[in-house]
Amino acid sequence: MAKAATVIQNGGLVAFPTETVYGLGANVYNPKAVASIYEAKGRPSFNPLISHIAEIDFLSTYALTDQRVIALAKRFWPGPLTFVLKRIDTNPALDLACAGLRTVTVRMPNHPVALELIKKSGVPIVAPSANKSQTISPTTARHVFESLGNRVDMILDGGQCKVGVESTIIDVTGKNIVLLRAGGLAVEDLEQFLGEKILISNGNPDLPTSPGQMLKHYAPAHDFRINALSREDGEFFIGFGKVEDCDLNLSEKADLVEAAANLFAYMRLADANTKYAKIAMSPIPMQGLGLAINDRIKRAAYKK
Ligand code: TXA
Ligand code: MG
């Protein structure tokens, strides 16, 4: 356990058991580690990831809560219930885990190994299911090994997951609670506790429709041009690889994991720069994490 916590603190990946499915864990505040999650899973887009926490009190510095959320957390945590909340932790290191959204997604897993790992690491642990993208979620350590093998630094074996399906995800950012993913906690149990109906979202959270629409919404304020081979007048230029005359370079050595880790922070910096009214970015190769980067920047460059 001590070794696993050190791996997390040093930016490595640890697969760990929860009551739902095994998670592929990284330090939420380390964008390079978060980028390597997407690479290990072979995920073609940046979905927002769930932050796993071990103490309810931590929530108040991380996300906007109200009595309703605290009551739900006290009743159902630790357990298979995940909240989408308004983010208040503005640390840009969190941007990649949140896929650039102004929400943060949080749960407290009900498994002693997961809780101890989070406490020992001293940071929230961001974790999607510990399997290759578009394959079945793992409910044993062996499943994780068969899917991800040596792409993870460590796998903690906590036996078979008791619940076996992913957590129930609800959006609690608005007046009405909206179900984003049916999961290990029955909607009826939530409704009975709340004494109100939960709305069912039409979007499937595994398809990037709902986060996707939001990504478009949170595009940079500045005009944004992608696949730019050089800078034009008035443009803040974000390069990739061997590019002269750029203001920032996502990765001089053309490393896509490094580029993914820098992407959101650099877009923020470019957008905040008042000297330029436009942003341009070098072409990003369509391989490995380049797929997810291109997916994100295409949305950001989308013109309404
Ligand atoms: O049981 C679970 O929830 C497991 C264990 C490891 O905790 N984790 C898990 O994570 O299933 P993942 O990344 O495989 O699924 C989370 C889903 C994704 O489809 C993501 O798009 C959606 O939740 N999601 C997360 N934050 C969201 C947000 N702010 N808005 C819409 N969808 C969101
Ligand atoms: Mg999954």
XYZ file of C-alpha atoms and ligand atoms in Angstrom:
338
model
C 0.000 0.000 0.000
C 2.839 2.389 0.846
C 4.467 1.612 -2.496
C 1.189 2.165 -4.368
C 0.743 5.570 -2.713
C 4.289 6.506 -3.748
C 3.541 5.484 -7.335
C 0.455 7.758 -7.332
C 2.408 10.662 -5.802
C 5.152 10.263 -8.408
C 2.735 10.413 -11.346
C 2.366 6.677 -12.028
C -0.748 4.571 -12.628
C -2.188 2.183 -10.039
C -5.171 -0.063 -10.785
C -7.224 -0.603 -7.641
C -10.421 -2.346 -6.584
C -13.644 -0.514 -5.776
C -17.024 -2.036 -4.954
C -18.209 -1.373 -8.547
C -15.339 -2.137 -10.933
C -11.556 -1.791 -10.854
C -10.324 1.740 -11.466
C -7.196 2.955 -13.252
C -5.915 5.538 -10.797
C -3.704 8.630 -11.024
C -3.059 11.811 -9.044
C -5.804 14.204 -10.119
C -3.393 17.176 -9.912
C -0.800 15.639 -12.258
C -1.902 16.264 -15.881
C 0.875 14.091 -17.267
C -0.329 11.159 -15.188
C -3.920 11.868 -16.240
C -2.844 11.976 -19.892
C -1.177 8.594 -19.481
C -4.537 7.148 -18.332
C -6.049 8.042 -21.709
C -3.021 6.588 -23.447
C -3.154 3.318 -21.479
C -6.885 2.940 -22.170
C -6.563 3.947 -25.811
C -9.427 6.423 -25.299
C -9.989 8.590 -28.382
C -11.465 11.573 -26.522
C -11.048 13.368 -23.202
C -14.072 12.304 -21.149
C -14.359 13.930 -17.752
C -13.057 11.483 -15.147
C -14.339 10.677 -11.673
C -12.300 11.971 -8.702
C -12.303 9.403 -5.918
C -12.145 10.863 -2.423
C -12.029 9.364 1.069
C -13.542 12.149 3.201
C -16.756 14.119 2.759
C -15.154 17.231 4.296
C -12.774 17.443 1.342
C -15.723 18.239 -0.951
C -16.169 21.810 0.277
C -12.816 22.936 -1.130
C -13.252 21.029 -4.351
C -16.824 21.558 -5.501
C -19.886 23.649 -4.794
C -22.150 21.702 -2.477
C -25.512 22.316 -0.846
C -27.555 20.591 1.865
C -29.058 18.224 -0.698
C -25.650 16.996 -1.867
C -24.291 16.639 1.664
C -27.390 14.689 2.723
C -27.018 12.344 -0.263
C -23.308 11.870 0.439
C -23.930 11.115 4.116
C -26.599 8.576 3.225
C -24.989 6.802 0.244
C -21.207 7.263 0.638
C -19.039 5.339 0.585
C -20.936 3.701 -2.266
C -21.772 3.520 -5.975
C -23.073 7.077 -6.338
C -21.225 9.763 -8.328
C -22.033 13.478 -8.355
C -21.414 15.971 -11.126
C -20.916 19.256 -9.256
C -19.849 22.806 -10.043
C -16.089 23.013 -9.696
C -14.606 25.497 -7.227
C -11.012 24.245 -7.190
C -9.566 26.432 -9.959
C -6.129 24.759 -10.008
C -5.382 24.489 -13.770
C -3.729 21.120 -13.088
C -7.299 19.788 -12.727
C -8.358 20.843 -16.228
C -7.493 17.620 -18.012
C -9.268 15.428 -15.431
C -12.344 17.646 -15.886
C -11.968 17.605 -19.701
C -11.968 21.396 -19.598
C -15.470 21.574 -18.091
C -16.517 23.785 -15.207
C -17.845 20.757 -13.398
C -16.058 18.167 -11.339
C -17.232 14.587 -10.930
C -16.756 12.955 -7.519
C -17.446 9.772 -5.596
C -16.315 7.944 -2.473
C -15.839 4.239 -3.256
C -16.875 1.590 -0.749
C -13.754 -0.549 -0.653
C -11.124 -0.560 2.111
C -8.234 -0.844 -0.369
C -9.464 2.137 -2.418
C -10.041 4.284 0.667
C -6.650 3.478 2.143
C -4.903 4.216 -1.151
C -6.597 7.632 -1.413
C -5.742 8.518 2.213
C -2.122 7.390 1.912
C -1.672 9.232 -1.397
C -3.058 12.427 0.127
C -4.777 13.523 -3.110
C -8.023 12.638 -4.874
C -7.450 9.760 -7.256
C -8.924 10.147 -10.695
C -9.977 6.797 -12.154
C -11.952 5.507 -15.095
C -12.620 1.784 -15.320
C -9.310 -0.081 -15.665
C -9.838 -1.555 -19.118
C -9.080 -0.718 -22.732
C -11.596 1.699 -24.214
C -14.752 -0.033 -25.496
C -14.114 -3.297 -23.736
C -15.950 -4.766 -20.745
C -15.215 -3.200 -17.366
C -12.940 -5.285 -15.109
C -14.272 -6.805 -11.902
C -11.152 -8.773 -10.935
C -7.439 -7.939 -10.826
C -6.885 -10.572 -13.520
C -9.285 -8.752 -15.890
C -7.199 -5.613 -15.412
C -3.996 -7.472 -16.126
C -5.463 -9.108 -19.250
C -6.691 -5.761 -20.596
C -3.878 -3.393 -19.602
C -0.955 -5.676 -18.755
C 2.237 -3.732 -18.196
C 0.668 -0.401 -19.184
C -0.007 0.072 -15.463
C 2.717 0.417 -12.835
C 0.858 -1.607 -10.239
C -2.362 -3.580 -9.814
C -3.773 -3.949 -6.297
C -5.692 -7.210 -5.982
C -8.735 -6.763 -3.752
C -10.670 -9.773 -4.991
C -13.886 -9.686 -6.963
C -15.923 -6.447 -7.029
C -19.148 -6.872 -5.072
C -21.385 -4.571 -7.140
C -19.877 -5.379 -10.536
C -21.432 -2.491 -12.504
C -20.250 1.106 -12.563
C -21.584 3.769 -10.227
C -24.817 5.667 -10.762
C -24.002 9.202 -11.965
C -26.254 12.149 -11.184
C -25.887 15.772 -12.213
C -26.631 17.920 -9.181
C -25.566 21.264 -10.645
C -29.130 22.424 -11.304
C -32.459 22.643 -9.532
C -33.539 19.198 -10.709
C -31.338 16.170 -10.272
C -30.594 14.466 -13.596
C -29.515 10.849 -14.031
C -26.546 10.659 -16.428
C -25.756 6.969 -16.029
C -27.767 4.201 -14.413
C -25.480 2.109 -12.225
C -24.903 0.290 -8.980
C -27.294 2.401 -6.887
C -30.961 2.058 -7.873
C -32.701 5.267 -8.926
C -35.687 4.207 -6.805
C -33.483 4.256 -3.687
C -32.367 7.789 -4.510
C -35.919 8.955 -5.199
C -37.220 7.432 -2.009
C -34.541 9.181 0.055
C -35.030 12.519 -1.706
C -38.813 12.377 -1.925
C -38.583 13.686 -5.484
C -38.362 12.339 -9.025
C -35.017 12.219 -10.792
C -34.977 13.286 -14.428
C -33.512 10.860 -16.928
C -31.007 12.363 -19.377
C -31.365 11.256 -22.987
C -27.624 11.314 -23.487
C -25.493 8.255 -22.936
C -22.515 9.381 -20.842
C -20.310 6.858 -22.635
C -20.934 8.720 -25.879
C -19.472 12.185 -25.588
C -22.796 13.893 -26.433
C -23.523 15.671 -23.179
C -19.916 16.459 -22.246
C -19.355 17.172 -25.950
C -21.975 19.871 -26.086
C -20.462 21.432 -23.026
C -16.998 21.301 -24.558
C -18.289 23.364 -27.454
C -19.769 25.754 -24.952
C -16.462 26.228 -23.132
C -14.414 26.846 -26.265
C -11.896 29.706 -25.932
C -13.260 33.219 -26.299
C -10.575 33.970 -28.896
C -10.871 32.890 -32.498
C -9.065 29.555 -32.717
C -7.376 28.130 -35.845
C -6.069 24.550 -35.904
C -3.628 22.786 -38.270
C -1.740 26.067 -38.624
C 1.690 25.694 -40.235
C 2.781 29.150 -39.189
C 1.609 32.218 -37.327
C -0.516 34.853 -39.009
C -0.837 38.457 -37.873
C -2.451 38.882 -34.488
C -2.269 35.211 -33.547
C -0.933 33.650 -30.344
C 0.788 30.565 -31.733
C 0.852 27.248 -29.869
C 3.357 24.918 -31.497
C 3.951 21.184 -31.458
C 7.290 19.555 -32.291
C 10.054 21.482 -34.048
C 8.345 24.835 -34.525
C 10.163 28.139 -34.566
C 8.455 31.330 -33.557
C 5.743 29.929 -31.305
C 4.599 31.478 -28.016
C 4.210 28.120 -26.287
C 5.097 24.619 -27.413
C 2.863 21.688 -26.372
C 5.869 19.385 -26.720
C 9.132 20.277 -28.408
C 10.044 16.603 -28.645
C 6.639 15.834 -30.232
C 5.581 13.670 -27.284
C 1.786 13.338 -27.396
C 1.441 12.496 -23.682
C 3.303 15.677 -22.803
C 1.187 17.613 -25.311
C -2.066 16.299 -23.807
C -0.889 17.247 -20.331
C -0.186 20.833 -21.462
C -3.191 21.307 -23.764
C -5.808 22.827 -21.455
C -3.359 24.961 -19.505
C -1.862 26.413 -22.698
C -5.273 27.127 -24.202
C -6.169 29.016 -21.024
C -2.927 31.012 -21.141
C -3.463 31.840 -24.827
C -7.038 32.890 -24.183
C -6.005 35.078 -21.256
C -3.308 36.859 -23.283
C -4.594 40.322 -24.142
C -1.881 41.079 -26.699
C -3.513 38.790 -29.257
C -7.132 38.367 -30.330
C -6.643 35.003 -32.027
C -5.063 31.633 -31.298
C -3.478 29.238 -33.785
C -2.147 25.723 -33.185
C 0.215 23.435 -35.091
C -1.149 20.207 -36.614
C -1.264 17.343 -34.107
C -0.637 13.863 -35.574
C -3.647 11.529 -35.574
C -2.121 8.716 -33.556
C -2.092 7.700 -29.880
C -3.282 10.601 -27.722
C -3.335 12.762 -30.858
C -6.875 11.477 -31.518
C -8.137 12.828 -28.203
C -6.253 16.108 -28.654
C -7.669 16.594 -32.145
C -11.163 15.752 -30.928
C -10.897 18.432 -28.266
C -9.344 21.173 -30.393
C -11.812 20.590 -33.242
C -14.617 21.315 -30.783
C -12.777 24.359 -29.489
C -12.276 25.663 -33.037
C -15.913 24.994 -33.955
C -17.622 28.162 -35.139
C -21.186 28.697 -34.011
O -17.989 2.860 -10.772
C -17.405 3.757 -11.379
O -17.916 4.863 -11.550
C -16.001 3.441 -11.911
C -15.094 3.210 -10.710
C -13.664 3.001 -11.096
O -15.234 4.279 -9.808
N -15.518 4.482 -12.752
C -16.015 4.719 -14.008
O -15.401 5.774 -14.674
O -16.922 4.086 -14.501
P -15.508 5.970 -16.249
O -14.577 7.099 -16.597
O -15.296 4.673 -16.944
O -16.980 6.471 -16.474
C -17.391 7.759 -16.049
C -18.429 8.302 -17.002
C -17.855 8.656 -18.360
O -18.691 8.103 -19.374
C -17.906 10.173 -18.382
O -18.131 10.692 -19.684
C -19.085 10.481 -17.477
O -18.960 9.505 -16.463
N -18.951 11.799 -16.850
C -18.038 12.163 -15.921
N -18.160 13.474 -15.619
C -19.166 13.953 -16.364
C -19.756 15.239 -16.527
N -19.291 16.301 -15.844
N -20.780 15.372 -17.375
C -21.225 14.292 -18.086
N -20.700 13.050 -17.992
C -19.696 12.887 -17.162
Mg -15.688 2.912 -18.346
